[in-house]
Amino acid sequence: MNERASAGAIIEVRDLRKTYGHGSAAVHALRGVNLRVQPGEFVSIVGPSGSGKSTLFHIIGGLTPPTAGSVVVAGEDISAIGDSGRTKLRRESVSFVFQKFNLLPNLTAADNIRVALSISGRPIDGFQKDFEEILRMLGISERLTHKPSELSGGEQQRVAIARALATRPAILLADEPTGNLDSRNSLAVLKILRSLNDRFGQTILMITHSSEAAQYGHHIVHMSDGCITERSAVVPPGDAI
Amino acid sequence: MIFKLVWESLRFRPVRTLLSILLIAVPVTLILTLIGISRGFLDDSRKRQEGVGADVIVRPPASSFIGFNGAPISDKIVDLVGKQPHVVEATGTVVQPIGGFDSITGIDLTAFDRMSGGFEYVHGGPFHGPNDIIIDTYFAEQRHVGVGSNLKLFNHEWRVTGIVEPGKLSHAFVDLASLQDLTDQQHKVSQIYVKLDSPGNANAVAAELKKLLPDYPIFTRQEWESLISVNNIPLLATFIHVIIGIGVVIGFAVVSLSMYMAVLQRTREIGILKSLGASKRFIMNLMMWEALSLGFGGTIVGIVLSFGTRAVMKAIVPASLPQAIVPDWWWIAGLIAIGAALLGALYPGWIAVRQDPIEALAYE
Ligand SMILES: Nc1ncnc2c1ncn2[C@@H]1O[C@H](COP(=O)(O)OP(=O)(O)OP(=O)(O)O)[C@@H](O)[C@H]1O
Ligand SMILES: [Mg+2]
């Protein structure tokens, strides 16, 4: 192992296992995953349904503890920090974007963002200008007073991205962010993620079923049956031949 | 922001919110009405006792407070008391319960007028015959009768001769002798009212009378009025405690159920909050503030409704059960409702806190 690379990684997963249930009902969702992500990387994760992609995100994002193995995220050893530690991780270091948007239905877009800020306890002060730029980039500045039911799917997902970024997470975990969007909105969201990465160096992990969408990352990680089977670099269009 | 979340959640489910508030209001109204009636009744009784103008009161031996068990005092005792120094007037009355909280009182009208300063007649005038009755305006209103009307009370047909301003001893008066005959208690009275040459002699005269009539409970007017309180009415304090207990149980159950439903309905929202890093305390706070709001809303509505029950009482039974408004109990009833609501939110809150965020997010 290269010590320096390891020290610089923002996500360091070693021999990660996750088993749901016990005995004959046990499901081995992850069977020894190893993954290292550097700050500022944009990693696409692809693989068949049930291969453990979401489970990997849930563990990296601190929604559920690993069964075995070591997971270090933003300097925290997830297997050692317990429930409240994982809550703190979600609050401070990791943000999710889901396929189903998951906005709070009775709050306006602006209030959805405010809730995240309020929970994180982090003032937006020094970040205000950047965040306004992000809102412009997302194209939802005019839609903030609306409730989710008054927004299109594409708009809802862009609000969800704004909410995820308002707390300045070290890592953005996007689980099929374009899964519920038409191709035009999918393209818009993918471009936004890519420019967030380019412009702000936002570390992004994105699960996708589309091989085209996967091309927006720097690397593509292939999963199958609870294991990572391949990691490949995306060849920039200009370099291909 | 937590307040906004609570507010929006309450606003987003208006039917649930309003129903919960209304149900919490029920025990609040119940408590305030009960306390209001007790206090109104006692205040009214006290005022009416005051209206008699007596300085000392002689009660039958071994009598309980307010309960009247017939007329066990011989009118020889009335004469004896009347001959004591400083005594200007001693007059016996017979109290005959007529069901519910009402009673008719037999008085010696001449003596009673001298003692109390006389009735103020709104209509008609004093009674003359054995079947005549004087009632106060409340009683007239409650029974829908006027001067000249017949009134059947205590299995007897009375004719109303006069309607008087309330505030003197009773709501309905008949001739002492005729009530004694009617109840087969000739020459007996229920209690003796004593007027002195000066109220300042009340303590001294009461002390003398106690020596003279050792078996008889004897009170100065002040002592007597101070006895007119919740604790001296048999079972009333117990009854009030039972109602408060029921209030706590209803408030607890309503909020428990309402919050439990809300938690189930909001499973996904709670999952979202958790994915955003909301701590257990945050979720619990959310539930508690919501319960607190429901409890507070229920208190306000309950207080408003207690004005409604008072209006209803006034319209139906102005004489029997006057209801007071009891602001000093508002905060007690409020604390009971809010306390019950918070208690009721504990279990649903715990369910919400315990929910697995991944399952919650997958919840449809
Ligand atoms: N809470 C759970 N309890 C039991 N089994 C689970 C649970 N969550 C996931 N699994 C199982 O773990 C395996 C991996 O699931 P996971 O959701 O990670 O797959 P995925 O790669 O995200 O699939 P998809 O592309 O369909 O979203 C599946 O077999 C799934 O049934
Ligand atoms: Mg998945």
XYZ file of C-alpha atoms and ligand atoms in Angstrom:
637
model
C 0.000 0.000 0.000
C 1.177 3.460 -0.826
C 1.167 5.344 2.501
C 1.032 8.804 0.975
C -1.909 8.011 -1.243
C -3.689 6.489 1.726
C -3.068 9.544 3.880
C -4.482 11.829 1.207
C -7.624 9.773 0.523
C -10.964 11.196 1.637
C -12.577 7.756 1.473
C -10.634 4.642 2.350
C -12.585 1.385 2.315
C -10.844 -1.905 3.133
C -12.335 -5.356 2.961
C -15.781 -3.965 3.724
C -18.493 -6.514 4.393
C -22.155 -5.966 5.047
C -24.591 -8.735 5.871
C -28.313 -8.154 6.371
C -30.210 -10.661 8.502
C -28.988 -13.828 10.169
C -28.558 -17.523 9.442
C -30.309 -18.852 6.390
C -32.005 -15.459 5.815
C -28.651 -13.672 5.707
C -28.007 -11.473 2.667
C -24.377 -10.678 1.969
C -24.793 -7.293 0.319
C -21.076 -6.491 0.375
C -18.413 -9.198 0.325
C -15.077 -7.447 0.735
C -15.039 -4.087 -0.977
C -11.857 -2.039 -1.314
C -12.099 1.520 -2.563
C -10.028 4.673 -2.279
C -11.243 8.089 -3.355
C -9.084 11.215 -3.423
C -10.463 14.660 -2.587
C -11.832 16.341 -5.696
C -12.488 13.078 -7.500
C -15.742 12.347 -9.326
C -16.335 8.580 -9.275
C -19.148 6.840 -11.121
C -20.351 3.503 -9.773
C -22.137 1.074 -12.062
C -23.331 -2.469 -11.701
C -26.384 -4.670 -11.906
C -29.318 -4.308 -9.560
C -28.624 -5.828 -6.150
C -24.855 -5.679 -6.545
C -24.529 -3.590 -3.375
C -24.035 -0.072 -4.747
C -26.578 1.615 -2.492
C -25.411 -0.399 0.483
C -21.884 0.886 -0.076
C -23.227 4.469 -0.107
C -25.278 3.915 3.018
C -22.171 2.797 4.855
C -19.888 5.540 3.518
C -22.624 8.066 4.328
C -23.060 6.771 7.863
C -26.671 5.636 7.516
C -25.818 2.092 8.591
C -22.766 0.524 10.244
C -20.512 -1.948 8.411
C -20.564 -5.603 9.438
C -16.806 -5.955 9.033
C -13.847 -4.174 7.504
C -12.555 -0.663 7.862
C -14.119 2.459 6.430
C -12.457 5.823 6.937
C -14.451 8.805 5.683
C -13.151 12.366 6.022
C -10.740 11.175 8.686
C -13.351 9.294 10.730
C -13.198 5.524 11.199
C -16.852 4.684 10.688
C -16.749 1.296 12.344
C -15.484 2.934 15.529
C -17.682 5.991 15.929
C -21.086 4.553 16.804
C -24.522 5.912 16.108
C -23.978 9.482 17.281
C -20.664 9.627 15.435
C -22.402 8.590 12.239
C -25.053 11.238 12.818
C -22.277 13.800 13.117
C -20.700 12.489 9.908
C -23.996 12.943 8.035
C -24.395 16.357 9.540
C -20.932 17.632 8.740
C -19.091 15.668 6.086
C -21.418 13.788 3.773
C -24.528 14.744 1.817
C -26.906 12.532 -0.125
C -28.779 13.092 -3.345
C -31.377 10.382 -3.971
C -33.192 9.079 -6.987
C -36.502 10.082 -5.381
C -35.363 13.638 -4.519
C -36.537 13.258 -0.904
C -37.501 16.852 -0.310
C -39.697 17.581 2.698
C -43.100 17.947 1.023
C -44.618 20.609 3.269
C -41.689 23.003 3.070
C -40.750 25.364 0.259
C -37.520 24.780 -1.661
C -35.834 27.541 0.325
C -36.995 26.040 3.625
C -35.769 22.611 2.567
C -32.335 24.146 2.160
C -32.663 26.026 5.453
C -33.550 22.842 7.324
C -30.323 21.238 6.182
C -28.381 24.320 7.224
C -30.162 24.453 10.544
C -29.424 20.804 11.262
C -25.782 21.181 10.293
C -25.567 24.160 12.634
C -23.130 25.682 10.176
C -23.752 29.321 9.252
C -23.823 29.958 5.534
C -22.006 33.292 5.989
C -18.653 32.899 4.298
C -20.191 30.519 1.787
C -23.013 32.819 0.704
C -21.431 34.012 -2.541
C -20.403 30.558 -3.671
C -23.818 29.217 -2.753
C -25.545 31.912 -4.771
C -23.406 30.886 -7.706
C -24.400 27.272 -7.149
C -28.083 28.303 -7.114
C -27.576 30.183 -10.380
C -25.777 27.221 -11.841
C -28.702 25.018 -10.780
C -31.127 27.528 -12.284
C -33.544 27.449 -9.350
C -33.061 30.932 -7.890
C -36.543 31.858 -9.082
C -38.206 28.677 -7.829
C -37.155 28.789 -4.183
C -40.512 29.939 -2.816
C -42.312 26.925 -4.258
C -43.146 23.675 -2.563
C -41.905 20.401 -4.076
C -45.358 19.579 -5.436
C -45.199 22.773 -7.492
C -41.830 21.868 -9.008
C -40.948 19.549 -11.871
C -38.869 16.479 -11.195
C -35.799 18.144 -12.658
C -36.332 21.206 -10.481
C -36.875 19.076 -7.391
C -33.634 17.241 -8.005
C -31.770 20.509 -8.451
C -33.237 21.763 -5.146
C -32.072 18.508 -3.564
C -28.570 19.136 -4.921
C -28.640 22.686 -3.564
C -29.751 21.358 -0.180
C -26.980 18.772 -0.216
C -24.327 21.370 -1.013
C -25.520 24.149 1.301
C -23.754 22.508 4.229
C -20.460 22.296 2.296
C -20.020 18.540 2.613
C -16.646 17.020 1.926
C -18.378 14.284 -0.047
C -21.529 14.253 -2.176
C -23.122 10.809 -2.573
C -25.591 10.748 -5.461
C -27.570 7.494 -5.707
C -29.055 7.365 -9.229
C -29.694 11.121 -9.261
C -31.061 10.931 -12.828
C -33.071 7.739 -12.300
C -36.401 9.586 -12.176
C -35.621 12.234 -14.792
C -36.183 12.473 -18.519
C -33.127 12.661 -20.759
C -33.097 16.451 -20.972
C -33.223 16.914 -17.195
C -30.767 14.051 -16.708
C -28.297 15.789 -18.936
C -28.744 19.046 -17.044
C -28.174 17.368 -13.676
C -25.098 15.507 -14.912
C -23.618 18.709 -16.292
C -24.286 20.450 -12.995
C -22.543 17.698 -11.030
C -19.619 17.834 -13.387
C -19.248 21.593 -13.168
C -19.599 21.504 -9.364
C -16.672 19.145 -9.428
C -14.693 21.281 -11.890
C -15.520 24.627 -10.367
C -15.454 23.851 -6.628
C -13.473 20.625 -6.507
C -16.466 18.893 -4.946
C -15.790 15.214 -4.304
C -18.648 13.254 -5.866
C -19.598 9.589 -5.905
C -22.458 8.833 -8.247
C -24.340 5.575 -8.749
C -25.875 5.221 -12.181
C -27.360 2.588 -14.412
C -26.509 4.528 -17.524
C -23.090 4.026 -19.079
C -23.420 7.447 -20.713
C -24.046 9.096 -17.356
C -21.056 7.225 -15.944
C -18.820 9.016 -18.441
C -19.274 12.257 -16.457
C -16.981 10.914 -13.729
C -13.194 10.689 -13.741
C -13.330 7.018 -12.906
C -15.895 4.283 -13.263
C -16.116 1.612 -10.575
C -17.890 -1.583 -11.577
C -19.647 -3.600 -8.909
C -21.056 -7.050 -9.086
C -22.375 -9.381 -6.414
C -21.095 -7.313 -3.497
C -17.594 -6.791 -4.877
C -15.774 -4.191 -6.942
C -14.761 -5.978 -10.116
C -13.110 -3.225 -12.086
C -11.999 0.377 -11.822
C -11.382 2.250 -15.046
C -10.442 5.812 -15.923
C -12.773 7.731 -18.177
C -10.971 8.824 -21.308
C -11.707 12.485 -21.992
C -13.434 12.802 -25.379
C -10.531 14.780 -26.841
C -7.995 12.066 -25.897
C -9.931 9.206 -27.427
C -8.764 7.568 -30.650
C -36.250 26.283 12.018
C -37.572 23.553 14.292
C -40.608 25.761 14.902
C -41.166 26.114 11.199
C -41.028 22.331 10.821
C -43.543 21.928 13.636
C -45.788 24.662 12.297
C -45.750 23.302 8.745
C -46.423 19.812 9.988
C -49.443 21.034 11.957
C -50.627 23.122 9.037
C -50.093 20.354 6.522
C -52.525 18.044 8.334
C -55.220 20.467 9.457
C -57.860 17.864 10.226
C -55.571 15.885 12.473
C -54.341 19.073 14.141
C -57.811 20.492 14.757
C -59.208 17.183 15.965
C -56.324 16.723 18.379
C -56.703 20.246 19.703
C -60.431 19.813 20.113
C -60.024 16.508 21.929
C -57.393 17.970 24.261
C -59.750 20.899 24.845
C -62.450 18.559 26.167
C -60.804 17.752 29.509
C -59.638 21.355 29.862
C -63.233 22.527 29.476
C -64.400 19.765 31.775
C -62.018 20.831 34.518
C -62.731 24.535 34.125
C -66.480 23.968 34.046
C -66.413 21.773 37.110
C -64.235 24.146 39.074
C -66.303 27.053 37.781
C -69.546 25.464 38.874
C -68.178 24.557 42.300
C -66.879 28.030 42.821
C -69.959 29.703 41.359
C -72.189 27.599 43.555
C -70.144 28.302 46.651
C -69.841 32.018 45.936
C -73.557 32.164 45.365
C -74.246 30.265 48.593
C -71.926 32.538 50.512
C -73.555 35.626 49.063
C -76.985 34.331 49.936
C -75.891 33.537 53.494
C -74.527 37.033 53.751
C -77.861 38.373 52.510
C -79.588 36.924 55.553
C -77.934 39.507 57.767
C -77.326 37.100 60.641
C -74.274 37.485 62.873
C -74.370 34.030 64.424
C -75.720 30.717 63.138
C -76.886 27.798 65.244
C -76.823 24.405 63.555
C -78.427 21.138 64.654
C -76.345 18.745 66.753
C -74.081 16.440 64.766
C -75.004 18.128 61.513
C -72.805 17.927 58.487
C -71.931 21.026 56.570
C -74.601 22.177 54.107
C -76.418 18.850 54.167
C -79.791 19.340 55.780
C -81.292 16.348 57.475
C -84.779 17.518 58.178
C -85.478 20.012 60.952
C -84.139 18.624 64.223
C -84.033 21.836 66.265
C -86.998 22.507 68.533
C -88.395 26.023 68.303
C -88.019 26.269 72.084
C -84.308 26.623 71.372
C -85.120 29.505 69.022
C -86.932 31.283 71.832
C -84.103 30.544 74.248
C -81.512 31.962 71.876
C -83.711 34.993 71.262
C -83.623 35.849 74.991
C -79.835 35.976 75.259
C -78.081 39.288 75.832
C -77.159 41.279 72.672
C -79.552 39.170 70.580
C -81.913 41.360 68.619
C -83.571 38.679 66.571
C -83.450 34.884 66.334
C -85.356 33.119 63.630
C -85.512 29.500 62.561
C -85.766 28.273 59.007
C -86.697 24.941 57.504
C -84.812 23.838 54.441
C -86.492 21.286 52.227
C -84.443 19.849 49.360
C -86.502 19.517 46.195
C -84.081 17.507 44.100
C -80.842 18.406 42.378
C -79.125 21.353 43.928
C -82.345 23.173 44.738
C -84.349 23.585 47.912
C -87.199 25.640 49.280
C -86.866 27.441 52.550
C -89.554 28.026 55.113
C -89.180 31.409 56.799
C -90.980 33.569 59.298
C -91.372 36.383 56.813
C -91.700 39.216 59.366
C -88.666 38.172 61.347
C -86.687 37.396 58.200
C -87.493 40.808 56.726
C -86.359 42.493 59.922
C -83.113 40.557 59.923
C -82.266 40.841 56.241
C -83.654 44.279 55.527
C -86.551 42.904 53.518
C -86.974 41.464 50.066
C -86.860 43.654 47.002
C -89.891 42.672 44.990
C -89.504 42.807 41.234
C -93.073 41.655 40.729
C -95.914 40.914 43.122
C -95.500 40.907 46.874
C -95.185 38.820 50.048
C -96.926 35.496 50.622
C -100.053 35.301 52.779
C -101.581 31.856 52.513
C -100.048 28.467 53.316
C -99.706 27.626 49.629
C -98.026 30.863 48.576
C -94.410 31.020 47.465
C -91.883 33.772 46.778
C -89.111 33.024 44.308
C -86.100 34.957 43.099
C -85.569 36.086 39.513
C -83.169 33.216 38.713
C -85.630 30.640 39.891
C -88.454 32.317 37.960
C -86.316 32.299 34.825
C -85.261 28.696 35.280
C -88.828 27.455 35.872
C -90.445 29.861 33.420
C -93.019 31.131 35.911
C -94.351 34.559 36.878
C -96.563 36.034 39.578
C -99.842 34.122 39.744
C -98.357 30.993 38.172
C -98.694 27.668 39.862
C -95.521 25.824 40.737
C -95.394 22.191 41.736
C -92.504 21.589 44.110
C -92.050 18.830 46.617
C -95.359 17.229 45.619
C -97.254 20.324 46.434
C -98.956 22.971 44.323
C -97.692 26.473 45.175
C -98.916 29.810 43.894
C -96.273 32.418 43.111
C -97.102 35.691 44.842
C -93.847 37.514 44.459
C -90.595 37.544 42.516
C -87.649 39.055 44.355
C -84.078 40.080 43.658
C -81.734 37.146 44.386
C -79.099 37.102 47.088
C -81.004 36.321 50.282
C -80.577 32.830 51.717
C -82.524 30.847 49.132
C -84.105 30.927 45.709
C -87.606 29.972 46.905
C -89.426 30.867 50.131
C -92.635 29.702 51.730
C -94.227 30.257 55.104
C -92.340 28.473 57.874
C -95.406 27.010 59.550
C -96.896 25.661 56.359
C -93.622 23.956 55.370
C -93.368 22.512 58.891
C -96.904 21.115 58.508
C -96.215 19.838 55.043
C -93.101 17.978 56.156
C -94.644 16.882 59.429
C -92.061 18.714 61.494
C -94.256 20.968 63.602
C -92.253 23.270 65.914
C -88.951 22.166 64.468
C -86.409 24.114 62.406
C -83.299 23.270 60.396
C -81.172 26.071 61.758
C -81.327 29.329 63.623
C -80.152 32.706 62.347
C -79.251 35.182 65.059
C -78.915 38.929 64.668
C -77.058 40.921 67.321
C -77.114 44.502 68.427
C -73.633 44.842 66.926
C -71.630 42.477 64.705
C -68.650 43.161 66.974
C -70.313 41.025 69.656
C -70.463 37.952 67.417
C -67.503 36.142 68.988
C -68.614 36.794 72.537
C -72.229 35.781 71.903
C -71.157 32.670 69.976
C -68.995 31.683 72.940
C -71.871 32.195 75.369
C -74.255 30.228 73.146
C -71.761 27.368 72.966
C -71.825 27.164 76.761
C -75.598 27.284 76.729
C -76.020 24.713 73.943
C -72.930 22.509 74.117
C -74.208 19.969 71.560
C -74.996 22.526 68.885
C -72.406 23.659 66.337
C -72.423 27.428 66.527
C -70.669 29.730 64.099
C -70.122 33.401 63.665
C -71.034 34.566 60.209
C -67.337 34.773 59.322
C -66.665 31.218 60.472
C -69.707 29.982 58.631
C -68.776 31.658 55.372
C -65.245 30.354 55.524
C -66.713 26.867 55.783
C -68.435 27.294 52.455
C -65.544 25.845 50.445
C -64.756 22.957 48.144
C -63.212 20.871 50.892
C -66.317 21.033 53.066
C -68.683 19.675 50.466
C -68.642 15.916 50.753
C -66.913 14.205 47.793
C -66.561 17.396 45.757
C -62.782 17.524 46.124
C -62.597 13.827 45.244
C -64.838 14.376 42.253
C -62.618 17.209 41.050
C -59.543 14.989 41.377
C -61.230 12.241 39.414
C -62.110 14.664 36.614
C -58.544 15.954 36.550
C -57.325 12.373 36.359
C -59.644 11.704 33.446
C -58.359 14.889 31.831
C -54.784 13.675 32.064
C -55.701 10.293 30.603
C -57.659 11.809 27.701
C -54.924 14.335 26.911
C -52.299 11.615 27.080
C -54.259 9.218 24.885
C -55.210 11.820 22.301
C -51.697 13.112 21.830
C -50.249 9.636 21.944
C -52.547 8.463 19.182
C -52.245 11.623 17.159
C -48.462 11.692 17.344
C -48.236 8.001 16.669
C -50.258 8.455 13.499
C -48.146 11.437 12.572
C -44.951 9.445 13.035
C -46.238 6.685 10.786
C -47.380 9.180 8.177
C -44.080 10.976 8.378
C -41.776 7.987 8.399
C -40.154 9.145 5.208
C -39.755 12.744 6.384
C -38.067 11.539 9.529
C -35.762 9.425 7.360
C -34.925 12.510 5.297
C -34.140 14.531 8.407
C -31.904 11.730 9.628
C -30.099 11.541 6.293
C -29.452 15.269 6.697
C -27.781 14.508 10.026
C -30.638 15.244 12.418
C -29.752 13.832 15.823
C -32.055 11.829 18.070
C -32.475 14.900 20.185
C -33.526 16.936 17.177
C -36.202 14.407 16.233
C -37.408 14.139 19.830
C -37.499 17.919 20.135
C -39.576 18.089 17.005
C -42.125 15.671 18.457
C -42.155 17.428 21.813
C -42.668 20.867 20.342
C -45.477 19.517 18.246
C -47.111 17.941 21.305
C -46.587 21.155 23.224
C -48.304 23.119 20.462
C -51.244 20.726 20.440
C -51.485 20.904 24.237
C -51.299 24.685 24.169
C -53.889 24.921 21.407
C -56.138 22.549 23.347
C -55.775 24.706 26.446
C -56.776 27.878 24.617
C -59.730 26.210 22.936
C -60.707 24.597 26.261
C -60.727 27.972 27.985
C -62.849 29.469 25.222
C -65.234 26.521 25.446
C -65.603 27.035 29.203
C -67.199 30.401 28.413
C -69.553 28.441 26.189
C -70.529 26.014 28.952
C -71.109 28.969 31.231
C -73.468 30.513 28.711
C -75.291 27.190 28.403
C -75.532 26.833 32.204
C -76.827 30.359 32.511
C -79.457 29.707 29.887
C -80.635 26.407 31.349
C -80.185 26.522 35.113
C -79.414 30.092 36.237
C -80.537 29.401 39.802
C -79.177 25.948 40.510
C -75.678 25.994 39.076
C -74.150 29.388 38.485
C -70.758 28.876 36.817
C -67.843 31.165 37.609
C -64.989 31.854 35.192
C -61.832 30.749 36.979
C -58.720 32.373 35.446
C -56.580 31.130 38.323
C -57.305 27.598 37.077
C -56.480 28.304 33.443
C -52.806 27.680 33.879
C -53.426 24.599 36.028
C -55.732 23.092 33.403
C -53.170 24.166 30.783
C -50.311 22.481 32.614
C -52.390 19.322 32.932
C -53.191 19.309 29.194
C -49.658 20.142 28.100
C -48.123 17.705 30.558
C -50.394 14.947 29.308
C -49.586 15.886 25.713
C -45.833 15.743 26.318
C -46.208 12.423 28.088
C -48.289 11.189 25.165
C -45.579 12.190 22.685
C -42.864 10.220 24.466
C -43.606 6.811 23.001
C -44.283 7.989 19.429
C -41.168 10.145 19.739
C -39.161 7.157 20.791
C -40.497 5.190 17.801
C -39.462 8.034 15.511
C -36.020 8.295 17.057
C -35.467 4.566 16.764
C -36.528 4.322 13.124
C -33.868 3.014 10.773
C -33.140 5.836 8.324
C -32.641 3.520 5.354
C -35.958 1.758 5.870
C -37.613 5.111 6.493
C -36.262 6.464 3.227
C -37.490 3.400 1.363
C -40.962 3.871 2.919
C -43.649 4.852 0.453
N -32.258 -3.455 4.685
C -31.993 -4.576 3.984
N -32.346 -5.762 4.502
C -32.101 -6.902 3.837
N -31.492 -6.933 2.660
C -31.122 -5.784 2.072
C -31.359 -4.536 2.714
N -30.891 -3.538 1.927
C -30.405 -4.144 0.844
N -30.523 -5.483 0.930
C -30.052 -6.464 -0.048
O -28.695 -6.211 -0.283
C -28.384 -6.406 -1.639
C -27.738 -5.165 -2.191
O -28.706 -4.130 -2.230
P -28.389 -2.669 -2.760
O -29.606 -1.848 -2.534
O -27.118 -2.206 -2.179
O -28.196 -2.929 -4.330
P -28.022 -1.871 -5.494
O -26.771 -2.226 -6.190
O -28.148 -0.493 -4.984
O -29.251 -2.228 -6.408
P -30.146 -1.239 -7.313
O -29.354 -0.960 -8.537
O -31.358 -2.060 -7.598
O -30.440 -0.037 -6.490
C -29.668 -6.779 -2.337
O -29.720 -8.177 -2.459
C -30.736 -6.292 -1.382
O -31.866 -7.122 -1.482
Mg -29.589 1.062 -5.187
